[in-house]
Coordinates of C-alpha atoms in Angstrom, one line a residue:
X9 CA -13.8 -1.7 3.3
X10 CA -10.0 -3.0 3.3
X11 CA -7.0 -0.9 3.5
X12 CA -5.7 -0.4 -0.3
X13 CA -2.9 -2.7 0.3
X14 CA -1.2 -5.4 2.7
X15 CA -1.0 -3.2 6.1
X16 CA 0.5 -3.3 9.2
X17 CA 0.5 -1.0 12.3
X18 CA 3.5 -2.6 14.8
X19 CA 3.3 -1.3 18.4
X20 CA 4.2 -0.5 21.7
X21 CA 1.3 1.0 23.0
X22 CA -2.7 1.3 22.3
X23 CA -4.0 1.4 25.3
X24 CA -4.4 3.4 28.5
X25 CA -6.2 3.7 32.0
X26 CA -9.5 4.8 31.6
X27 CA -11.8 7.4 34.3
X28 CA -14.3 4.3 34.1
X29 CA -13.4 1.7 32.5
X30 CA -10.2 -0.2 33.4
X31 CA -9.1 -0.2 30.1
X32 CA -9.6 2.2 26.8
X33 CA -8.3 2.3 22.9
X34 CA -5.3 5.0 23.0
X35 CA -4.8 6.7 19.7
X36 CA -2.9 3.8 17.8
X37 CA -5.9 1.2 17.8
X38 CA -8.2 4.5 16.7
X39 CA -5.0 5.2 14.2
X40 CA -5.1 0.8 13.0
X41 CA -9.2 1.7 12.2
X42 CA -8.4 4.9 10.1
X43 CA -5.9 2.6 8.0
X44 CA -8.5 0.3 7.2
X45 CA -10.5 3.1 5.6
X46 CA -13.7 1.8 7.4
X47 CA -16.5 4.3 7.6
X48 CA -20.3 4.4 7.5
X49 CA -20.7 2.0 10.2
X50 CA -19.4 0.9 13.4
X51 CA -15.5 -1.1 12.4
X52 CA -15.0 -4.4 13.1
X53 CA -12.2 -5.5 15.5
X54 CA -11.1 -9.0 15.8
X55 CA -9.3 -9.2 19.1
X56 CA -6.6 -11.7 19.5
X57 CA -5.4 -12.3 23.0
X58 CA -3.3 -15.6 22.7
X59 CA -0.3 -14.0 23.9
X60 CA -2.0 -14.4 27.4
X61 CA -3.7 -17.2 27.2
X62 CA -6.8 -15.9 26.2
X63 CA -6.9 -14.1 29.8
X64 CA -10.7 -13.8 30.3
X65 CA -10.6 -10.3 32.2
X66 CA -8.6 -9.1 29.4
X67 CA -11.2 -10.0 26.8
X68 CA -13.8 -7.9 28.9
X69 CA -11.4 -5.2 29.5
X70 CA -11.2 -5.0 25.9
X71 CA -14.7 -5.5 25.1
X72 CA -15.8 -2.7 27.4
X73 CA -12.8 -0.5 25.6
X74 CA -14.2 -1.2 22.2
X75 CA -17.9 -0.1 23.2
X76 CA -16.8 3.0 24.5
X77 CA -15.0 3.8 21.3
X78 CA -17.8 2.9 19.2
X79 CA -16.5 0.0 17.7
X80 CA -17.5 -4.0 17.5
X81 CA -14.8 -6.3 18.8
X82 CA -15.0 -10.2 18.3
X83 CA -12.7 -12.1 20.3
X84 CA -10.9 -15.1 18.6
X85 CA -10.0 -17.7 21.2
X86 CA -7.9 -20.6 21.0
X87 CA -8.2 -22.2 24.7
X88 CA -9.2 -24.3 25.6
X89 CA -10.4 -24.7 21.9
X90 CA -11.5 -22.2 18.8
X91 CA -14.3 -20.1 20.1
X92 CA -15.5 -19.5 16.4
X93 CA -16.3 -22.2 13.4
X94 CA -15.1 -20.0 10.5
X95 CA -11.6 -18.4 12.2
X96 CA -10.7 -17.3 8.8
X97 CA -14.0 -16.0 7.9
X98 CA -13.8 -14.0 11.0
X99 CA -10.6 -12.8 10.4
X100 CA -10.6 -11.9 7.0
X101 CA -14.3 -9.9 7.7
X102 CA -12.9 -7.9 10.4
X103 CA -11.2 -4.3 9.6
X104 CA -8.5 -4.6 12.0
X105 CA -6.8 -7.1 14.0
X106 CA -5.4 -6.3 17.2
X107 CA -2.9 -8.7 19.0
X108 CA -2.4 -8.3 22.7
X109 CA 0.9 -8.3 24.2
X110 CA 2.3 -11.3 25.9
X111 CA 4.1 -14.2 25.1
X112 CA 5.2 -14.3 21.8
X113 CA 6.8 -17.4 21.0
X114 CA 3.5 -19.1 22.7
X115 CA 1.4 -17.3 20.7
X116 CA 3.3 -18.6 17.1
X117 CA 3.1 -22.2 18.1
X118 CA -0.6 -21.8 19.4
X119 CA -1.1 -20.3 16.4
X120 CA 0.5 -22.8 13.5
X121 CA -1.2 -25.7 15.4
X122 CA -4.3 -24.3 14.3
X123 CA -3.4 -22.9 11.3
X124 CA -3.9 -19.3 12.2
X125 CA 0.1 -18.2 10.8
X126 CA -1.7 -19.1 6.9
X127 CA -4.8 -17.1 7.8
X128 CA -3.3 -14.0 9.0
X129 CA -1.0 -14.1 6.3
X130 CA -4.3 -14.6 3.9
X131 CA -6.0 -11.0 5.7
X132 CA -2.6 -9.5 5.0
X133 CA -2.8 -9.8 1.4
X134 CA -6.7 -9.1 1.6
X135 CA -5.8 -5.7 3.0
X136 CA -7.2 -6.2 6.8
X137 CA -5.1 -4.2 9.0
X138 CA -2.6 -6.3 11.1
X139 CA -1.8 -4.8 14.5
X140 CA -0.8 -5.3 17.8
X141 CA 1.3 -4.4 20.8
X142 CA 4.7 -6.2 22.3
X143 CA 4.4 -9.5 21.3
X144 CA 1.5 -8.4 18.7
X145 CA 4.2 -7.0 17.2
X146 CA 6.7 -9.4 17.2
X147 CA 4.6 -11.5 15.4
X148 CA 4.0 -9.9 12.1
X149 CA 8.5 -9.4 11.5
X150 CA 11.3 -12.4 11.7
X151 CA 11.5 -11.9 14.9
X152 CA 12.8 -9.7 17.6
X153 CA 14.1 -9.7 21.5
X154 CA 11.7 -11.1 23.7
X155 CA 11.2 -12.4 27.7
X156 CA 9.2 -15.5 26.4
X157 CA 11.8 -17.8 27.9
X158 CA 12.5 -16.3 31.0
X159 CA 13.4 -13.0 32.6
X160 CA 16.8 -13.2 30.9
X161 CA 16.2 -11.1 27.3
X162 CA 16.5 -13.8 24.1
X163 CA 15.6 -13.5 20.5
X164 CA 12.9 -15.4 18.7
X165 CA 13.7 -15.6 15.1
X166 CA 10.6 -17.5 13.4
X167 CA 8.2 -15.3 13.7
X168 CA 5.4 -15.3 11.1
X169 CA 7.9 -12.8 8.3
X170 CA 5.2 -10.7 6.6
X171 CA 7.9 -8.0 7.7
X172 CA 11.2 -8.9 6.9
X173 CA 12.8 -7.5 10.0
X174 CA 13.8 -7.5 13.0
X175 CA 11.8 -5.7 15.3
X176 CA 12.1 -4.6 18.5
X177 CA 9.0 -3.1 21.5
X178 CA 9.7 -1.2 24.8
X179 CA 12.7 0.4 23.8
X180 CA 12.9 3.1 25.7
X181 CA 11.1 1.2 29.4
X182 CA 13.4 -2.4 28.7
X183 CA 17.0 -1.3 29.1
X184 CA 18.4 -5.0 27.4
X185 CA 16.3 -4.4 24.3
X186 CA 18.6 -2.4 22.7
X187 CA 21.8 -3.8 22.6
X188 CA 20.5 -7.2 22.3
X189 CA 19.1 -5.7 19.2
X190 CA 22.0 -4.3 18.5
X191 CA 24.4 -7.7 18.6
X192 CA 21.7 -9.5 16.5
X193 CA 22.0 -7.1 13.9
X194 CA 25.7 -6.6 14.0
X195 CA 25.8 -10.5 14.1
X196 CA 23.8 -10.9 10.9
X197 CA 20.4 -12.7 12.8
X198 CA 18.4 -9.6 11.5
X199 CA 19.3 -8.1 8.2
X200 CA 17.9 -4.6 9.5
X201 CA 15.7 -4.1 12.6
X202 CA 12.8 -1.6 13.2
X203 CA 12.0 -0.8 17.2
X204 CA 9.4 1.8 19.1
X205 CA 9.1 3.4 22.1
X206 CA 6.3 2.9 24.3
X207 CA 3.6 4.7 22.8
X208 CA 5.0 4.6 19.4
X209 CA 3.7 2.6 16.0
X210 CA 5.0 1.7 12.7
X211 CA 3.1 1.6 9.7
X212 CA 4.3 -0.4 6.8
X213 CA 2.5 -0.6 2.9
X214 CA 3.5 -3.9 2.1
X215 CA 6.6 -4.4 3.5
X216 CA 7.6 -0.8 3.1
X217 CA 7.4 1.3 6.3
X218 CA 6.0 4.0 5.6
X219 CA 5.6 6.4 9.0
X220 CA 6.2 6.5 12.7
X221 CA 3.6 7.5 14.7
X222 CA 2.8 8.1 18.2
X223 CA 0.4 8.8 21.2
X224 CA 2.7 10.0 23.6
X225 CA 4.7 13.4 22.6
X226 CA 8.8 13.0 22.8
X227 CA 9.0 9.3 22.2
X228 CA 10.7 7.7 19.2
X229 CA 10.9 5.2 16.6
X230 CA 14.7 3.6 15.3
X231 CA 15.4 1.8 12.5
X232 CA 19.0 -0.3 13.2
X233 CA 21.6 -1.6 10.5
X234 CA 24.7 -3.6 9.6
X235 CA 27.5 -1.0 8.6
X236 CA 31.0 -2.7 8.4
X237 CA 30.0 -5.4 10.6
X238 CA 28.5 -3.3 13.4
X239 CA 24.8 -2.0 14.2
X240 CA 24.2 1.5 13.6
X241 CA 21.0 3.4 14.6
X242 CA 18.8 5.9 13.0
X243 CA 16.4 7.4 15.1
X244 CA 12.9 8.4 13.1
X245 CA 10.6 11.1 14.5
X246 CA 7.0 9.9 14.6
X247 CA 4.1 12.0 13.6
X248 CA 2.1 12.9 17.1
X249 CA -1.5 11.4 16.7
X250 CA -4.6 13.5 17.4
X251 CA -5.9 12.4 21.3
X252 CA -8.3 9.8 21.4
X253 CA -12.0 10.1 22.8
X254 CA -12.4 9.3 25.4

């Protein structure tokens, strides 16, 4: 099973402290698998942790996250070398794809060295759920705001463009994320720009977004554009999201 169309869930959140486990699938992964439509069997995650260097106690953290929540995860590694022979097979089998949060503009260059930019863009189309938090993301707009160069806030601007945004994470918890979001729309860098919360999602139908939703009551979503040469924002509502098991 595929979602109908080219789908994306964009985040700032998906996971949270667990009683036993380190690490657990907050409602927006669990929200990423019903968009996929998979059911009858156990769905397929393809976990994607480049962002971090492919942190090896993140893998495991999210391993033991995804057997608690009843799903199969594959890792897709690219240090020190692909971990898999077919990476687009992989990808394009899987239900969802979750990117982990990190750096972003590492992640795009590790990523068209080895081709991955064309196969992600290739599940896209295929209807395989593109998700992700921070710099997972990032990845899927134009760009956004992003620490990937330093402490000091900067935008990255060739980002992989499924989504043809801006986009901007941690809104609410990062206070330079808005109005650096704010001067690159004013200043024409990002035609329109699309930014969560912590907690919060976007889901886009092709490039159409569609709905905000979120795992953490009172947070919100904001959509920011060009109006007589300034930014202007529109905060959305997002839909709560049932709790997740767990």
């Amino acid at each position: 099973m595929t979602a109908p169309e080219p789908t994306v869930l964009a985040t700032s959140g998906g996971h949270r402290m667990g009683r036993r486990t380190r690490l657990l699938f907050d409602s927006l992964v669990h929200h990423a698998v019903e968009l996929s439509g998979a059911h009858g069997r156990r769905p397929r995650i393809l976990y994607v942790g480049t962002a971090i260097g492919d942190a090896e106690a993140t893998t495991a953290r999210m391993a033991e996250a995804a057997r608690v929540a009843g799903f199969d995860l594959t890792p897709l590694q690219l240090f020190p070398m692909p971990n898999l022979d077919d990476m687009e097979g992989a990808v394009l089998d899987s239900d969802v794809v979750w990117v982990m949060g990190g750096s972003v503009a590492n992640l795009l260059a590790v990523w068209r060295v080895h081709g991955l930019d064309r196969i992600m863009r290739r599940a896209w189309e295929a209807g395989v759920v593109l998700s992700g938090v921070s710099a997972g993301s990032l990845c899927w707009f134009q760009g956004g705001t992003t620490d990937s160069y330093g402490p000091e806030l900067r935008p990255v601007t060739d980002g992989l463009g499924l989504l043809p945004y801006g986009n901007g994470v941690h809104y609410d918890s990062d206070a330079g994320r808005r109005p650096l979001m704010h001067r690159l729309v004013a200043d024409g860098t990002f035609p329109e720009a699309h930014c969560t919360d912590d907690g919060v999602g976007l889901v886009y139908r092709g490039t159409r977004l569609v709905e905000a939703v979120t795992e953490i009551p009172g947070k919100g979503a904001y959509v920011v554009r060009r109006e007589g040469g300034e930014a202007v924002e529109e905060r959305i509502e997002p839909r709560l999201l049932p709790t997740a098991p767990g």
